[in-house]
Tab-separated table of C-alpha atoms in Angstrom:
chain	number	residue	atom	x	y	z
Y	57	UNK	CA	106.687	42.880	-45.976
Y	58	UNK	CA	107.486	40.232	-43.379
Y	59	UNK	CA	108.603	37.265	-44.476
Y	60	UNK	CA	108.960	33.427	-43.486
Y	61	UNK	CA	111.865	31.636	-45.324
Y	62	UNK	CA	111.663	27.357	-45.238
Y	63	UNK	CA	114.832	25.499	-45.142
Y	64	UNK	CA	117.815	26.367	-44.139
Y	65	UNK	CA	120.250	25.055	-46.526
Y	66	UNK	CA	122.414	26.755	-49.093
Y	67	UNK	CA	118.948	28.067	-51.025
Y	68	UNK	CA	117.232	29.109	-47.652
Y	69	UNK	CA	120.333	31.136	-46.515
Y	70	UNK	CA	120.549	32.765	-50.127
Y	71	UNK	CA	116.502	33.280	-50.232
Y	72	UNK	CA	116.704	35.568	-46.852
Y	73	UNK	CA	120.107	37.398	-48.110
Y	74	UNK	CA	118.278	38.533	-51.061
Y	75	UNK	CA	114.890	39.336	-49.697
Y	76	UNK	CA	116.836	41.398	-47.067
Y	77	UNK	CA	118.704	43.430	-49.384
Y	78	UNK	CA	115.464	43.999	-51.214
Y	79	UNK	CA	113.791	45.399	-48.143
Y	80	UNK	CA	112.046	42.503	-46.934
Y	81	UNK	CA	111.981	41.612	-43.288
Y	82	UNK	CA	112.753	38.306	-42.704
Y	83	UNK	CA	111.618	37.352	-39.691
Y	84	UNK	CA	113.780	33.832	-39.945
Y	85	UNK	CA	114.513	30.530	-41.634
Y	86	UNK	CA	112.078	27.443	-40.792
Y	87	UNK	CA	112.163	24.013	-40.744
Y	88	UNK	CA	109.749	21.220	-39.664
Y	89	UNK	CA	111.465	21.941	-35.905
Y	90	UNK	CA	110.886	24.834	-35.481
Y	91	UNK	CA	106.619	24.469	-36.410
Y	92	UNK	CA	105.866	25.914	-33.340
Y	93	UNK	CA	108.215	28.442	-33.352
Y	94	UNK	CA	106.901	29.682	-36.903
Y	95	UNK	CA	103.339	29.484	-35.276
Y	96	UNK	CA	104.019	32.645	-32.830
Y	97	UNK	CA	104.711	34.735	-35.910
Y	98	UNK	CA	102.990	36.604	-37.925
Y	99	UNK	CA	104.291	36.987	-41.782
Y	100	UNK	CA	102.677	38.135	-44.812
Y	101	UNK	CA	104.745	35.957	-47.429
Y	102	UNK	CA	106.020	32.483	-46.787
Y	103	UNK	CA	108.528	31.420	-49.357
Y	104	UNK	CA	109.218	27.676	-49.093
Y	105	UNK	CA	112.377	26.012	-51.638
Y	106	UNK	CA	112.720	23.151	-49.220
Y	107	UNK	CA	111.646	19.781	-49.238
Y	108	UNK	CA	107.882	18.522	-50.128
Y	109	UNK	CA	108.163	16.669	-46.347
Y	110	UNK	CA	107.302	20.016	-45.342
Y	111	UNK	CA	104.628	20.766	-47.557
Y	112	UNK	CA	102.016	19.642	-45.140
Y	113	UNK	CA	102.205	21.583	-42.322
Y	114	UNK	CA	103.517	24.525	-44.444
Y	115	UNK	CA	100.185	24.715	-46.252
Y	116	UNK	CA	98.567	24.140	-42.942
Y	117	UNK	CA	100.352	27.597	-41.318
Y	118	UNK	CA	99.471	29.668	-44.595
Y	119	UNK	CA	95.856	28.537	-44.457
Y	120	UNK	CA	95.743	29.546	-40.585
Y	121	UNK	CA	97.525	32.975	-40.874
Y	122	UNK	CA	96.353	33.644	-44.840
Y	123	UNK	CA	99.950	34.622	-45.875
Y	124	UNK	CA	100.730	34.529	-49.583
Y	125	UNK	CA	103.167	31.894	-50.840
Y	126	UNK	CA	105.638	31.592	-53.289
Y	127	UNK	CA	106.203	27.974	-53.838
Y	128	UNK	CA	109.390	26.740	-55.921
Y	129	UNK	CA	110.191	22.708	-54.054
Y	130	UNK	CA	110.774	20.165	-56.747
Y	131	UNK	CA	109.539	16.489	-56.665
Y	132	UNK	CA	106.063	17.179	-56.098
Y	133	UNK	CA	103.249	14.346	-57.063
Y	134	UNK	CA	100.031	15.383	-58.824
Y	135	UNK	CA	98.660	15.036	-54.940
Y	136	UNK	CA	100.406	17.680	-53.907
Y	137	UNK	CA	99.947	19.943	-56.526
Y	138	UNK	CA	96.025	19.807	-56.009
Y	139	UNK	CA	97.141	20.470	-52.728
Y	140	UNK	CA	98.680	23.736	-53.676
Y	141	UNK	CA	96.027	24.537	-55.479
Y	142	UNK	CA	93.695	23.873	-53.016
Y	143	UNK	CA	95.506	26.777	-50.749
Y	144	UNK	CA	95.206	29.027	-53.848
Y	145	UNK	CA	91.414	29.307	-53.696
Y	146	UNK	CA	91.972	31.370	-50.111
Y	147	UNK	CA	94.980	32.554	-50.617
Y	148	UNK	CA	97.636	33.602	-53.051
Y	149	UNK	CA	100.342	30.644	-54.551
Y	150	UNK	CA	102.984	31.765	-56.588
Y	151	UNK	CA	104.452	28.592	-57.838
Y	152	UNK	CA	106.876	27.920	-60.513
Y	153	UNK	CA	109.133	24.271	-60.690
Y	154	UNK	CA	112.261	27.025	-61.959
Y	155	UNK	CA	112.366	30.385	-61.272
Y	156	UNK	CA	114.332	31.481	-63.667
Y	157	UNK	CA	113.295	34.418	-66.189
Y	158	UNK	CA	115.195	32.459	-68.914
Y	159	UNK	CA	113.378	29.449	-68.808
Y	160	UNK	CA	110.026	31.358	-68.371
Y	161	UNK	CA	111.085	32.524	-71.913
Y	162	UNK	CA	112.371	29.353	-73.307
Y	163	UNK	CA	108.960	27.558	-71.952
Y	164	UNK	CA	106.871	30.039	-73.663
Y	165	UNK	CA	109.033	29.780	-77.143
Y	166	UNK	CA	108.798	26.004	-76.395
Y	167	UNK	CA	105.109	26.665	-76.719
Y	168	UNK	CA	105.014	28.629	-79.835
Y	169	UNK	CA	107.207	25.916	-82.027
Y	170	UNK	CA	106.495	22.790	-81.114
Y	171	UNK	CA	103.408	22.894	-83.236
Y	172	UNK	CA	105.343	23.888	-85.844
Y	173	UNK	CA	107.711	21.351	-85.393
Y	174	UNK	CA	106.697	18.341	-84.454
Y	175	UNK	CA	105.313	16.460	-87.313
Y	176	UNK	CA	108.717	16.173	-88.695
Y	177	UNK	CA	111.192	16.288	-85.977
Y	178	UNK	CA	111.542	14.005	-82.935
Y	179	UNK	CA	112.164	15.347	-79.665
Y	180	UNK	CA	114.110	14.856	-76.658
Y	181	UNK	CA	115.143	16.402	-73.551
Y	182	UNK	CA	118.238	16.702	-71.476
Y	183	UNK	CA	118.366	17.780	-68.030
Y	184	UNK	CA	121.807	17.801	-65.869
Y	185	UNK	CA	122.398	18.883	-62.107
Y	186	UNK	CA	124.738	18.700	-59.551
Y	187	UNK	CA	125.413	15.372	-57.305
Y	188	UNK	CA	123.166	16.204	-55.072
Y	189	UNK	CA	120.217	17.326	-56.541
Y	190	UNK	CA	117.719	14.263	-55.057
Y	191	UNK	CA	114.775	14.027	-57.811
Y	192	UNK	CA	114.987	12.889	-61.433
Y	193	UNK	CA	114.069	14.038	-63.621
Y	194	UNK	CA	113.728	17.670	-62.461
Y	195	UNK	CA	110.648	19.520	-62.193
Y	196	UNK	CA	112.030	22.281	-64.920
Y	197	UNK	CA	112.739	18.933	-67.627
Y	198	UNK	CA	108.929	18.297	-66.394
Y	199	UNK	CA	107.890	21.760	-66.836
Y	200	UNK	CA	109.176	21.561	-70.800
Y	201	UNK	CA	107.585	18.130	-71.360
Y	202	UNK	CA	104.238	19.581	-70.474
Y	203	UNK	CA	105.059	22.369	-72.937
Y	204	UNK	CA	105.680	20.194	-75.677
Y	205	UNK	CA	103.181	18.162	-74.734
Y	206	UNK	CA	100.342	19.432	-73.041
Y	207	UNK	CA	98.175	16.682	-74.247
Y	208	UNK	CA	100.019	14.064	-73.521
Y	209	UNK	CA	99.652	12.934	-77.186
Y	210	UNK	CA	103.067	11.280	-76.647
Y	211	UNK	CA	104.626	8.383	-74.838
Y	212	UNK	CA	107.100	9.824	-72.325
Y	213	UNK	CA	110.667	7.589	-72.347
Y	214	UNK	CA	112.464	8.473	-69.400
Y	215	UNK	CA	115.929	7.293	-70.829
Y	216	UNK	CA	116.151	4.241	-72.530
Y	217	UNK	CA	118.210	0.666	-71.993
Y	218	UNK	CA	118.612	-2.206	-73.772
Y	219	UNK	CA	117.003	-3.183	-77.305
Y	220	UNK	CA	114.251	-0.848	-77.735
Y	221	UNK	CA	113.862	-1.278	-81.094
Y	222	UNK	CA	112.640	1.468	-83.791
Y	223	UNK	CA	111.189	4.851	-82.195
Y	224	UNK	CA	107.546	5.336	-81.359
Y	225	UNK	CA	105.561	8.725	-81.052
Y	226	UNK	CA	107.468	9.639	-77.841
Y	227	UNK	CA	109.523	12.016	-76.561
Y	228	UNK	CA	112.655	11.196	-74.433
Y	229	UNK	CA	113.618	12.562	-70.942
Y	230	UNK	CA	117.014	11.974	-69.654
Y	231	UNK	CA	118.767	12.974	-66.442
Y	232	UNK	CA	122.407	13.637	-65.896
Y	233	UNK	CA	123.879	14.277	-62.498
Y	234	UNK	CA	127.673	15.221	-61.354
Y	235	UNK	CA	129.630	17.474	-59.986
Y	236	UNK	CA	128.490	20.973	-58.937
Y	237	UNK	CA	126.426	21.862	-61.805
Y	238	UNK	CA	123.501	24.516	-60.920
Y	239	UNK	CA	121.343	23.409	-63.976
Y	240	UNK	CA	121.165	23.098	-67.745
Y	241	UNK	CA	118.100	21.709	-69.910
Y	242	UNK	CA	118.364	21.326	-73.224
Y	243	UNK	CA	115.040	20.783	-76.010
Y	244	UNK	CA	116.050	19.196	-78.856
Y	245	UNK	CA	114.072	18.832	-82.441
Y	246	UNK	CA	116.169	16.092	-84.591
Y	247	UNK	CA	115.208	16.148	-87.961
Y	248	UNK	CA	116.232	14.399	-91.467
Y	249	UNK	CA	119.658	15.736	-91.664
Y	250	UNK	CA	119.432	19.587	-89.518
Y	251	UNK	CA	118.975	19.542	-85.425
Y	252	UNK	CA	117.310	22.491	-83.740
Y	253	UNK	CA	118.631	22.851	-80.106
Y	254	UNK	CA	117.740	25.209	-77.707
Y	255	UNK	CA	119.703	25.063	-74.057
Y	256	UNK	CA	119.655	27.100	-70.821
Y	257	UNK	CA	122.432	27.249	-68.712
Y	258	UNK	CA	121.986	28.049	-64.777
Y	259	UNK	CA	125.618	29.188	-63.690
Y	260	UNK	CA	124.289	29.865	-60.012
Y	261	UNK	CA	121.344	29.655	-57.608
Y	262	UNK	CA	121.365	33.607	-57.843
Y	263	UNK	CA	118.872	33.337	-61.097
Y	264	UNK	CA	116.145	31.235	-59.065
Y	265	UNK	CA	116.395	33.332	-55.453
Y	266	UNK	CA	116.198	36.551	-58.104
Y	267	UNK	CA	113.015	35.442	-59.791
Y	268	UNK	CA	111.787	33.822	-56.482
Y	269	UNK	CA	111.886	37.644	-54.663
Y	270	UNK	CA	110.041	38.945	-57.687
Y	271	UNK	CA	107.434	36.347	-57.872
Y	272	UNK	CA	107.484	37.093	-53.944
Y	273	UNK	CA	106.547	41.130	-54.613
Y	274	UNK	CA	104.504	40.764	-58.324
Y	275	UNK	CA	102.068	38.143	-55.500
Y	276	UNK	CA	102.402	40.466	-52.527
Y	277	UNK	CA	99.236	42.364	-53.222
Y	278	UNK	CA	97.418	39.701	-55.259
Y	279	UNK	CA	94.048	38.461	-54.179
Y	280	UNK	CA	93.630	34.518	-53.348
Y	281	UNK	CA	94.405	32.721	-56.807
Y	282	UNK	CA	97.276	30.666	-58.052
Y	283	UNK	CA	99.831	32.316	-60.114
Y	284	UNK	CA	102.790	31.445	-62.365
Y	285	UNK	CA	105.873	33.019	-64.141
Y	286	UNK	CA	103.662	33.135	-67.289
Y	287	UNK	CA	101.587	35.606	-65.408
Y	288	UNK	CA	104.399	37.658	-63.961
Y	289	UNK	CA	105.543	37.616	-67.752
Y	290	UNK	CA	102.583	39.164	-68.732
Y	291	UNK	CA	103.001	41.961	-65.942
């Protein structure tokens, strides 16, 4: 399988290490400079972690070679989503805002109890990153809201200041950012006297380039359709 990496930062670098070692040939790492460059090759599998500036003319080179496309940028507006999706109807989109297998789990179990839950337990949720992570809150602390809260029955607080007086029916987001953190979210139920807490910790990149370069092969022979790491879950 040939395959085009975007960006060349830490994540690129690490995406076409491991893809390599898997057996992948990567024929290079992209950026908005080198468009033209990318358009002389041909590559079965673009897998873009990069920046949504590039999202345009990324979708525009897998609609004109029909390469499949595993999708894991951050920061995206409900635009470019339905852009995304858009792609998907000719080609295969593997997207995911965290590619980690643990919080493909800890969505899914976020799923299963929050019905149970909710009527008498608040709930709030706690993202952290590293200093330079550049959008708040991140797409994974997104990614549980919409599990919790999938029809937006609740008022979403992204953190609170001042007097805000007695809690509503809402749910609290809150972002944390320092150091050289790789990535922790935490779910938290708060009940009359007990707390139920459930917390991944990302210790390295390593978890999201491994699940990225299995979305990248579970999509590899998939026809045009948009998948997610609730399919690959399901095998």
């Amino acid at each position: 399988m040939r395959v085009a990496v975007i960006g060349k930062g830490k994540m690129g670098t690490l995406l076409a290490q491991t893809a390599q070692a898997k057996g992948m040939q990567v024929v290079g790492l992209f950026d908005i400079t080198d468009k033209e460059k990318l358009l002389n090759q041909t590559v079965d599998m673009v897998i873009d972690f990069s920046h949504r500036d590039n999202l345009d003319w990324v979708i525009d080179y897998v609609q004109e070679t029909h390469a499949a496309m595993v999708y894991g940028t951050t920061g995206l507006n409900d635009e470019d989503k339905e852009k995304l999706k858009a792609v998907s109807k000719q080609n295969a989109v593997f997207y995911s805002a965290n590619y980690s297998i643990g919080i493909a789990v800890l969505t899914k179990v976020i799923k299963e109890i929050t019905p149970l839950l909710e009527t008498d337990f608040d709930m709030e949720i706690i993202e952290k990153h590293h200093n330079q992570k550049k959008d708040a809150p991140s797409g994974t602390a997104l990614q549980l809201l919409e599990a919790i809260d999938p029809q937006n029955a609740y008022t979403h607080q992204f953190g609170r200041v001042g007097m805000v007086g007695a809690r509503q029916k809402e749910i609290g987001i809150h972002a944390v950012r320092g150091g050289t953190l790789a990535g922790e979210h935490s779910v938290l139920y708060l009940g009359q006297d007990e707390v139920l807490e459930f917390t991944h910790q990302a210790t390295s990149r390593q978890i999201f380039v491994n699940g990225a370069i299995k979305a990248a092969m579970y999509v590899s022979d998939k026809k045009a359709g948009w998948y997610t790491m609730e399919d690959m879950m399901k095998g």
